[in-house]
Structures are given as C-alpha cells and as structure tokens.
C-alpha cells in the first residue's frame, strides 16, 4: 500500500464506505475460506484476513472469551480520523500518517508536537472532552473514522453510534504483553495505508526489545521493585500480569506483586502496600507537575518513611508532563525496557534514562 499522504493528496472528503464496521456482540470470528490470513507474532485479539476486494478485521472482546468486540471490512485506507488517545496520535506521526489526524479529544493532555502545530494552524480540530465529545466538531472535521479506547461494560458510544462513522475500538491496551500491544501498529498501518512503514517499525521494536531482554537475562536477578504511589486513600499498583509487571520480569527484576495474576491495576490500602514493599530496593512512579522531592513525598504520606528504597534514596519519578511517557511507551516498549534494565541493574549503562529521574 502507498503512504496515506500519497493516497489522500487532493482528497477533500473520503468515502465513508471505505471502512464498514459492525458491532460484534455475540458474533463469532469469520473464518470463511478464500482469504489470506495475516499472521501476528504476539497480538492475541486480532484476526485479519485479506480477500481480493477487501480486508476483513476482527477484534476479539478482551472481557468476554469467545466473543467479538467489533468487525470491519476495509476496501481502501482511511484519510481522516478523530483520534481520542495520545498514544495513537504519536504512532500515526511515526508512521508518516499524521495528516490523517482530523481531530483529537482531550487536547490538553496530548504531548505530540505535530498535533500542537495542527491545532494552532486549525488543520486539526479540538473535539473536546473524550467522555462527552462535540459531535458537531467531529462532523465538521470530515472524519471517516473515530479511534477510541473501549472499556468493559461501557454501555456503548451514545450519539457517536448514530453518526454513521466507523468506530475503531483500540483495545490494544488489553493485550497480555508489551509486544502484543505494540504489534497493533500493524493494524493501524493497514487502516491508514502505511502498512510497510508499520511492519518496519514493529520489526525494530521487536528486535530491540528482545535484545534488551536477552541482555538482562545474562545479569544476576536485579532489584525488587515497587511501583506508583498513594492516591487519596488507596494505592493503585500494576497487577502481576500487567504490562508493567511483564516489563519488570523482562528486565530480570523482581516485582513486589509478581505472584499476582491480574492484568489490570490493583486497588490496595496504603498499609497493605507498605507492608509488602517495605524491603523493596527500588521505587518507581509516574506523576505530572513540578519536580517532586523526597521531603514532599514524606509530607504527602508519613508511611513512605518505612520503605527501604526511600531511606536509601532509590526513588525515581517519571514526570509525564516533561517527557513523552504516555505518548511513546505503548508502541515503543523497548524504550521503557531500556530504562528498566538500567534501573533494576545498577551500573549497567545503556545510553542513560529516557523517562525516569532520581528524586532528590
């Protein structure tokens, strides 16, 4: 397929029929003969079959085993889409398909320079809050698809369903491993006519990630890790089977909740976390705002004082307002793994940290 920019040159309006979607519901995956199935190395929620005149895409429901979330028949690449997530905006710019971003939601949280410039120049429409977007602005943007992050028992998409514009449910974040999620870039490359670019980028991600993983395996088992920090009266920790849990394991580290079998977040009492993680060697968390200090952390919660990582100064924060953590890591988990290998194995130098800085 040619790049989206070539396909859409001089195109003011893309035909909606280019991509027809249908709600999955209880439908089974269509495995009819006559097509050529695209093989995925890691992704578990996708089935893509090429036919002579179209490509059939099935997204499995990650919350209901054996069910289908949504299906699509693609007859030509998309030209313009409203993209509601910052990670997918970043990915499209990496694929050279930034011109396909017609509009965005939650613009204040999207740290992608291409999008900032497009909003200033009014090439990209600010469609408002992702929970209650402006339908009028989506229509005015001339979008031929809307990319959204689905949620379990979300109740549907309300007025968006009535627009007649296909909704691309980006369930990539529900994949069971970092590389499985990243491999969804091959689907987005297919959708936007940049399949070759997506395949090439994923090859780099795959090979780099596995090289780092193999290097970490040659090292002694590394530090024991605690993640995130207290929020209000609870402490949200990644589950043992989450992407973060997998990354720590692939960095040959020990996660305090590694025996847990949840893929999402754990909602825990702070006392419960402190008790489990008191002897953790390394404390990592993501935050946004002014740089934080250990003194401020102790003002926030006195219980942090009992953490070995705190007393030894092994506390590292990622200020997502000053780096592109949420934009980059979903589809470049190799970037994050490089940080983790260096943090979990003191003395290993792999070019310095990209996201984390030691809390002073």
XYZ file of C-alpha atoms in Angstrom:
360
model
C 0.000 0.000 0.000
C 1.141 3.537 -0.725
C 1.569 6.014 2.106
C -1.514 7.869 3.290
C -0.169 11.226 2.130
C 0.028 9.984 -1.460
C -3.391 8.373 -1.299
C -5.076 11.468 0.141
C -3.338 14.167 -1.918
C -6.066 16.499 -3.124
C -8.720 14.482 -1.346
C -11.190 16.757 0.437
C -13.591 14.060 1.573
C -13.017 10.333 1.904
C -15.893 7.977 1.150
C -17.299 6.565 4.411
C -17.939 3.252 2.689
C -14.185 2.715 2.600
C -14.459 1.085 6.010
C -17.668 -0.562 7.145
C -17.974 -1.626 10.770
C -20.484 -3.732 12.606
C -20.991 -4.325 16.306
C -19.557 -7.636 17.392
C -21.942 -8.666 20.133
C -22.138 -12.461 20.265
C -20.878 -12.944 16.715
C -18.159 -15.488 16.115
C -14.958 -14.760 14.222
C -15.473 -15.125 10.457
C -13.026 -17.758 9.262
C -14.536 -18.315 5.810
C -12.175 -19.719 3.199
C -10.718 -17.886 0.231
C -8.737 -15.286 2.123
C -5.121 -14.890 3.129
C -4.763 -14.608 6.920
C -2.241 -12.084 8.214
C -0.084 -13.728 10.867
C 0.573 -11.917 14.133
C 3.577 -12.872 16.230
C 2.257 -11.650 19.610
C -1.159 -9.944 19.317
C -3.970 -12.190 20.564
C -7.065 -10.045 19.968
C -6.771 -9.554 16.199
C -7.743 -11.596 13.161
C -7.034 -10.031 9.755
C -7.935 -11.801 6.505
C -7.212 -10.373 3.048
C -9.618 -11.035 0.197
C -9.449 -9.940 -3.433
C -11.586 -6.838 -2.926
C -11.349 -6.117 0.813
C -9.650 -6.945 4.092
C -11.726 -8.327 6.966
C -10.664 -7.339 10.503
C -12.000 -8.906 13.681
C -11.255 -7.528 17.145
C -11.973 -10.052 19.863
C -13.673 -8.945 23.061
C -10.981 -8.982 25.771
C -13.622 -9.095 28.513
C -15.741 -11.947 27.107
C -13.903 -15.049 25.946
C -15.044 -16.254 22.542
C -16.988 -13.050 21.757
C -16.264 -10.382 19.149
C -15.901 -6.725 20.069
C -16.202 -5.370 16.528
C -15.594 -6.316 12.885
C -14.554 -4.237 9.881
C -14.368 -4.623 6.127
C -11.664 -2.373 4.683
C -11.823 -1.507 0.994
C -9.433 1.474 0.965
C -7.244 3.297 3.512
C -8.670 5.934 5.806
C -7.988 9.576 5.015
C -9.078 11.445 8.146
C -9.881 10.201 11.637
C -10.691 11.678 15.013
C -8.130 10.187 17.398
C -9.060 10.270 21.089
C -5.818 8.908 22.571
C -2.388 10.495 22.762
C -0.517 7.223 22.092
C -2.282 6.684 18.768
C -1.611 10.284 17.717
C 2.095 9.690 18.346
C 2.039 6.383 16.480
C 0.424 7.907 13.383
C 3.096 10.607 13.238
C 5.803 7.922 13.488
C 4.183 6.111 10.552
C 4.127 9.272 8.437
C 0.329 9.301 8.665
C -0.049 12.407 10.821
C -2.025 14.051 8.020
C -4.736 11.518 8.799
C -5.444 13.091 12.208
C -8.551 15.192 11.564
C -9.405 15.855 15.198
C -8.448 14.956 18.754
C -10.047 14.806 22.181
C -8.517 15.915 25.490
C -6.077 18.084 23.538
C -4.507 19.462 26.724
C -3.111 16.016 27.518
C -1.654 15.250 24.077
C 2.090 15.977 24.108
C 2.714 15.447 20.411
C 4.340 18.442 18.664
C 2.710 17.596 15.316
C -0.717 17.750 16.960
C 0.077 21.020 18.777
C 1.063 22.591 15.485
C -2.039 21.231 13.743
C -4.306 22.637 16.443
C -2.654 26.062 16.217
C -2.975 26.086 12.436
C -6.523 24.681 12.639
C -5.646 21.681 10.490
C -6.665 19.523 13.448
C -9.958 20.078 15.266
C -10.235 20.102 19.049
C -13.295 17.916 19.616
C -13.442 18.490 23.378
C -13.580 16.002 26.216
C -13.323 12.332 25.239
C -16.118 11.423 27.677
C -18.549 13.864 26.025
C -17.015 14.975 22.707
C -18.511 17.593 20.417
C -20.442 15.673 17.760
C -20.744 18.822 15.649
C -16.971 19.323 15.564
C -16.382 15.681 14.664
C -18.729 16.016 11.708
C -17.176 19.336 10.676
C -13.713 17.745 10.766
C -14.777 15.431 7.940
C -13.698 12.304 9.802
C -14.165 8.914 8.151
C -13.420 7.043 11.401
C -13.135 7.609 15.145
C -10.413 5.852 17.164
C -11.453 5.261 20.788
C -10.267 3.188 23.757
C -13.027 0.733 24.708
C -13.889 -0.120 28.302
C -15.627 -3.086 29.861
C -19.392 -2.511 30.262
C -19.059 0.986 28.786
C -22.677 0.948 27.582
C -21.792 1.895 24.005
C -20.904 5.221 22.456
C -24.230 7.047 22.504
C -24.568 9.663 19.777
C -21.306 8.590 18.185
C -23.004 5.369 17.099
C -25.643 7.418 15.250
C -23.154 9.352 13.109
C -22.623 6.503 10.681
C -18.863 6.943 11.071
C -16.993 3.697 11.832
C -15.661 3.482 15.393
C -12.255 1.842 15.664
C -12.076 0.262 19.126
C -8.407 0.417 20.082
C -8.346 -2.496 22.514
C -4.577 -2.847 22.150
C -4.044 -1.896 25.806
C -5.800 -5.122 26.839
C -3.180 -7.338 25.192
C -1.248 -9.613 27.599
C 2.276 -8.365 26.856
C 4.107 -5.181 25.794
C 4.995 -6.603 22.384
C 1.450 -7.878 21.813
C 0.150 -4.351 22.318
C 2.860 -2.797 20.166
C 2.076 -5.201 17.317
C -1.272 -3.468 16.859
C 0.682 -0.821 14.943
C 0.472 -3.257 12.036
C -3.322 -2.940 12.095
C -3.171 0.860 12.221
C -0.687 0.837 9.345
C -3.163 -1.254 7.365
C -6.023 1.121 8.201
C -4.101 4.254 7.169
C -2.295 2.904 4.133
C 1.161 2.779 5.732
C 1.450 -0.953 6.222
C 5.060 -1.165 5.104
C 6.125 1.590 7.497
C 4.282 -0.114 10.370
C 5.831 -3.513 9.655
C 9.283 -1.929 9.511
C 8.839 -0.052 12.795
C 7.486 -3.121 14.562
C 10.484 -5.149 13.412
C 12.736 -2.571 15.103
C 10.651 -2.637 18.311
C 10.540 -6.441 18.396
C 14.245 -6.990 17.784
C 15.366 -4.219 20.155
C 13.065 -5.374 22.948
C 14.207 -8.981 22.696
C 17.862 -7.956 22.537
C 17.450 -5.976 25.782
C 15.560 -8.847 27.378
C 18.301 -11.316 26.472
C 20.964 -8.949 27.806
C 19.068 -8.613 31.116
C 18.821 -12.406 31.424
C 22.589 -12.631 31.386
C 22.737 -10.481 34.527
C 22.067 -11.627 38.098
C 18.473 -11.180 39.264
C 18.057 -7.460 39.858
C 16.388 -5.164 42.326
C 12.991 -5.740 43.924
C 10.636 -3.076 42.591
C 7.662 -1.118 43.962
C 5.517 0.886 41.530
C 3.381 4.012 41.790
C 2.342 5.857 44.953
C -0.592 6.557 47.222
C -3.554 8.383 45.641
C -6.038 9.630 48.204
C -6.926 6.713 50.433
C -5.769 3.993 48.000
C -2.618 2.848 46.222
C -3.038 1.661 42.647
C -0.360 -0.895 41.744
C 0.010 -2.664 38.384
C -1.109 -6.285 38.566
C 1.438 -9.057 38.336
C 0.316 -9.895 34.767
C 0.127 -6.255 33.660
C 2.354 -4.704 31.014
C 4.463 -3.112 33.759
C 4.734 -6.414 35.616
C 5.884 -8.078 32.397
C 8.427 -5.333 31.711
C 9.969 -5.741 35.177
C 10.180 -9.508 34.629
C 11.751 -8.995 31.194
C 14.300 -6.642 32.776
C 15.154 -9.568 35.098
C 13.865 -7.744 38.142
C 11.560 -8.770 40.972
C 8.191 -7.045 41.244
C 6.607 -6.946 44.701
C 3.307 -8.222 43.242
C 4.823 -10.623 40.709
C 2.783 -13.571 42.037
C -0.458 -11.713 41.370
C -2.385 -12.868 38.276
C -4.303 -9.661 37.406
C -3.540 -7.815 34.169
C -5.058 -4.522 35.317
C -4.439 -2.315 38.340
C -4.755 -3.482 41.927
C -6.686 -1.196 44.270
C -4.900 -1.560 47.592
C -4.811 0.022 51.035
C -1.574 2.010 51.543
C -0.801 -0.006 54.676
C -1.048 -3.204 52.648
C 1.459 -1.914 50.089
C 3.884 -0.618 52.708
C 3.817 -3.981 54.448
C 4.520 -5.873 51.210
C 7.078 -3.434 49.803
C 8.985 -2.372 52.920
C 12.122 -4.191 51.734
C 11.826 -3.225 48.044
C 15.139 -1.921 46.671
C 13.682 0.427 44.065
C 10.591 2.639 43.971
C 9.294 3.899 40.611
C 6.289 6.113 39.943
C 4.808 8.310 37.225
C 3.435 11.757 38.010
C 2.710 15.109 36.379
C 3.580 18.583 37.596
C 6.524 20.320 39.189
C 9.527 18.118 40.068
C 8.867 16.353 43.359
C 11.298 15.804 46.250
C 11.571 13.097 48.888
C 10.660 15.683 51.518
C 7.411 16.403 49.669
C 6.696 12.686 49.432
C 7.015 12.359 53.208
C 4.700 15.347 53.670
C 2.233 13.513 51.438
C 2.325 10.274 53.451
C 4.466 9.518 56.500
C 4.250 5.800 55.763
C 6.747 6.211 52.910
C 9.463 6.639 55.555
C 9.457 2.906 56.313
C 10.359 1.974 52.726
C 13.930 0.794 52.262
C 14.001 2.394 48.807
C 13.130 5.739 50.391
C 15.750 5.536 53.141
C 18.444 4.513 50.659
C 17.484 7.136 48.072
C 16.500 4.658 45.368
C 13.374 6.583 44.355
C 12.818 7.514 40.712
C 9.955 9.530 39.253
C 8.792 9.941 35.686
C 7.288 13.402 35.164
C 4.902 12.718 32.277
C 4.380 16.435 31.804
C 8.042 16.836 30.872
C 8.606 13.731 28.769
C 6.584 11.693 26.296
C 5.959 8.683 28.514
C 2.291 8.086 27.678
C 2.785 9.026 24.045
C 5.715 6.708 23.362
C 5.756 3.669 25.629
C 2.581 1.879 24.450
C 4.087 1.316 20.994
C 7.781 1.604 21.916
C 8.020 -0.687 24.966
C 11.686 -1.152 24.080
C 12.257 2.460 25.181
C 10.788 1.707 28.595
C 12.545 -1.650 28.923
C 15.877 0.127 28.360
C 15.122 2.376 31.349
C 14.046 -0.573 33.489
C 17.175 -2.621 32.758
C 19.366 0.291 33.834
C 17.297 0.999 36.973
C 16.999 -2.622 38.068
C 20.668 -3.398 37.446
C 22.789 -0.561 38.908
C 25.935 0.037 36.930
C 24.522 -1.112 33.586
C 24.789 1.747 31.097
C 22.587 1.682 28.006
C 22.717 5.313 26.980
C 21.081 6.873 30.039
C 17.487 7.101 31.262
C 14.812 8.385 28.893
C 11.862 8.778 31.285
C 12.895 8.410 34.937
C 14.962 10.717 37.118
C 16.156 10.160 40.647
C 14.037 12.022 43.181
C 16.239 14.438 45.118
